[in-house]
Amino acid sequence: VVVALVALLAGKLKFLLLGLGKASTLLTMLASFGVYWTAFGWPFALGLVLSIYVHEIGHVAELRRHGIAAGAPFFVPGLGAVVLSRTHIDDPRVDARVGLAGPVWGLGAGLFCLLVGTITHAQIWGALAHMNGFINLFNLIPFWQLDGARGFHALNTWQRWTVVAAIVLCWLATSQDR
């Protein structure tokens, strides 16, 4: 079991290094690191850039799983990153899986930060876990080019209204306006 887990982890780590061999990814990643370093300091900037990278590699992994060619992540300093597919995805379910893979992998990065923060009691890990949660939840908004829009596209009308109702109920339950 341990050997199987190590092999699985090594395979995933190897896949995570995929985009780092591309000059466009490295240069834009460094530019984003510089922007975030200026705003938050280098340790947080490094964790944030790596978390965004993991999120984007989730999209790449799912695209490849479906046999769709994709470029490496391209960072947009101060805004995040994107992965461009080389072909249009016609199947809404595949598009949803690709869109939602980023937040799922991002959840993994956030849970890793939370675990390390819990073990070490270092506040930066808690801050990174919180930022991961924010980024991934923001990405799940069903709007324009965000990941949630891709997932929302695969739903029928009744399912969409159910999601909208759930969002409104969650907003009302957690609103701080009271």
Coordinates of C-alpha atoms in Angstrom, one line a residue:
V1 CA 0.0 0.0 0.0
V2 CA 2.8 2.4 0.9
V3 CA 4.7 1.7 -2.3
A4 CA 1.5 2.2 -4.3
L5 CA 0.9 5.5 -2.6
V6 CA 4.4 6.7 -3.2
A7 CA 4.2 5.7 -6.9
L8 CA 0.9 7.5 -7.3
L9 CA 2.3 10.6 -5.5
A10 CA 5.5 10.5 -7.6
G11 CA 3.4 10.3 -10.8
K12 CA 1.3 13.3 -9.8
L13 CA 4.3 15.3 -8.7
K14 CA 5.9 14.5 -12.1
F15 CA 2.8 15.8 -13.8
L16 CA 2.8 18.9 -11.7
L17 CA 6.3 19.8 -13.1
L18 CA 4.9 19.6 -16.6
G19 CA 4.4 23.3 -17.3
L20 CA 7.6 24.4 -15.6
G21 CA 9.6 23.4 -18.6
K22 CA 7.8 26.0 -20.7
A23 CA 9.4 29.5 -20.9
S24 CA 6.0 31.2 -21.2
T25 CA 4.8 29.6 -17.9
L26 CA 8.1 30.2 -16.1
L27 CA 8.4 33.9 -17.1
T28 CA 4.7 34.7 -16.5
M29 CA 4.9 32.8 -13.2
L30 CA 8.0 34.9 -12.1
A31 CA 6.2 38.1 -13.1
S32 CA 3.2 37.1 -11.0
F33 CA 5.5 36.2 -8.2
G34 CA 7.0 39.7 -8.4
V35 CA 3.6 41.3 -8.2
Y36 CA 2.5 39.3 -5.3
W37 CA 5.8 39.7 -3.5
T38 CA 5.4 43.4 -3.7
A39 CA 2.0 43.2 -2.2
F40 CA 2.4 40.4 0.4
G41 CA 6.0 39.4 0.8
W42 CA 7.9 36.6 -0.9
P43 CA 6.8 33.6 1.3
F44 CA 3.1 34.3 0.7
A45 CA 3.7 35.2 -2.9
L46 CA 5.5 31.8 -3.5
G47 CA 2.7 29.8 -1.9
L48 CA 0.1 31.8 -3.8
V49 CA 1.8 31.3 -7.2
L50 CA 2.3 27.6 -6.6
S51 CA -1.4 27.2 -5.5
I52 CA -2.6 28.9 -8.7
Y53 CA -0.3 26.7 -10.7
V54 CA -1.7 23.5 -9.1
H55 CA -5.2 24.8 -9.9
E56 CA -4.3 25.3 -13.5
I57 CA -2.5 22.0 -13.8
G58 CA -5.9 20.4 -12.7
H59 CA -7.4 21.8 -15.9
V60 CA -4.5 20.5 -18.0
A61 CA -4.7 17.0 -16.5
E62 CA -8.5 16.8 -17.2
L63 CA -8.0 18.1 -20.8
R64 CA -5.3 15.5 -21.4
R65 CA -7.5 12.8 -19.8
H66 CA -10.1 13.5 -22.5
G67 CA -7.4 13.6 -25.3
I68 CA -7.6 17.3 -25.8
A69 CA -4.4 19.2 -26.5
A70 CA -3.7 22.1 -24.2
G71 CA -1.0 24.6 -23.6
A72 CA 0.9 25.0 -20.3
P73 CA -0.5 27.5 -17.8
F74 CA 0.0 31.2 -18.6
F75 CA 0.0 33.6 -15.6
V76 CA -1.6 37.0 -15.8
P77 CA 0.2 39.0 -13.0
G78 CA -2.3 40.1 -10.4
L79 CA -5.2 38.3 -11.9
G80 CA -4.4 34.5 -11.9
A81 CA -3.6 32.2 -14.8
V82 CA -5.2 30.5 -17.7
V83 CA -4.8 27.3 -19.7
L84 CA -5.7 27.5 -23.4
S85 CA -7.2 24.5 -25.1
R86 CA -6.1 24.0 -28.7
T87 CA -9.6 22.7 -29.6
H88 CA -13.1 23.7 -28.8
I89 CA -14.9 21.4 -26.4
D90 CA -18.4 20.6 -27.8
D91 CA -19.6 18.3 -25.1
P92 CA -20.9 20.3 -22.1
R93 CA -20.2 17.5 -19.7
V94 CA -16.5 17.3 -20.7
D95 CA -16.3 21.1 -20.6
A96 CA -17.8 21.0 -17.1
R97 CA -15.3 18.4 -16.0
V98 CA -12.4 20.4 -17.4
G99 CA -13.7 23.6 -15.7
L100 CA -14.3 22.0 -12.3
A101 CA -11.0 20.1 -12.3
G102 CA -9.1 23.3 -11.4
P103 CA -11.0 24.0 -8.3
V104 CA -10.8 20.3 -7.3
W105 CA -7.0 20.4 -7.6
G106 CA -7.0 23.8 -5.9
L107 CA -8.9 22.3 -3.0
G108 CA -6.1 19.8 -2.7
A109 CA -3.6 22.6 -2.5
G110 CA -5.7 24.4 0.0
L111 CA -6.0 21.3 2.2
F112 CA -2.3 20.7 2.0
C113 CA -1.7 24.3 3.3
L114 CA -4.3 23.8 6.0
L115 CA -2.6 20.5 7.1
V116 CA 0.8 22.0 7.2
G117 CA -0.5 25.0 9.1
T118 CA -2.2 22.8 11.6
I119 CA 0.9 20.8 12.2
T120 CA 3.4 23.7 12.2
H121 CA 1.1 26.5 13.7
A122 CA 2.7 28.9 11.2
Q123 CA 0.2 31.5 10.3
I124 CA 1.3 31.8 6.7
W125 CA 0.0 28.4 6.0
G126 CA -3.4 29.3 7.4
A127 CA -3.4 32.5 5.2
L128 CA -2.5 30.4 2.1
A129 CA -5.3 27.9 2.9
H130 CA -7.8 30.8 3.3
M131 CA -6.6 32.4 0.0
N132 CA -6.9 29.1 -1.7
G133 CA -10.4 28.7 -0.5
F134 CA -11.3 32.2 -1.7
I135 CA -9.7 31.8 -5.1
N136 CA -11.4 28.4 -5.8
L137 CA -14.8 29.6 -4.5
F138 CA -14.5 32.7 -6.6
N139 CA -13.7 30.6 -9.6
L140 CA -16.9 28.6 -9.0
I141 CA -19.1 31.6 -9.7
P142 CA -21.1 30.8 -12.8
F143 CA -20.1 33.8 -14.8
W144 CA -18.3 34.4 -18.1
Q145 CA -14.9 32.6 -18.3
L146 CA -14.8 31.4 -14.7
D147 CA -14.7 27.7 -13.9
G148 CA -18.2 27.7 -12.5
A149 CA -19.7 28.9 -15.8
R150 CA -18.3 25.8 -17.5
G151 CA -19.9 23.6 -14.9
F152 CA -23.2 25.6 -15.0
H153 CA -23.3 25.1 -18.8
A154 CA -23.8 21.4 -18.3
L155 CA -26.9 21.8 -16.1
N156 CA -30.5 21.8 -17.3
T157 CA -32.8 24.8 -16.4
W158 CA -34.2 23.1 -13.2
Q159 CA -30.7 22.3 -12.0
R160 CA -29.5 25.9 -12.7
W161 CA -32.4 27.3 -10.6
T162 CA -31.6 24.8 -7.8
V163 CA -28.0 26.1 -7.8
V164 CA -29.1 29.7 -7.8
A165 CA -31.5 29.0 -4.9
A166 CA -28.7 27.2 -2.9
I167 CA -26.4 30.2 -3.5
V168 CA -29.0 32.7 -2.3
L169 CA -29.8 30.5 0.8
C170 CA -26.1 30.3 1.6
W171 CA -25.6 34.0 1.2
L172 CA -28.6 34.7 3.4
A173 CA -27.4 32.2 6.0
T174 CA -23.9 33.8 6.1
S175 CA -24.7 37.4 5.5
Q176 CA -23.0 39.8 7.9
D177 CA -25.4 42.7 7.1
R178 CA -27.5 41.9 10.2

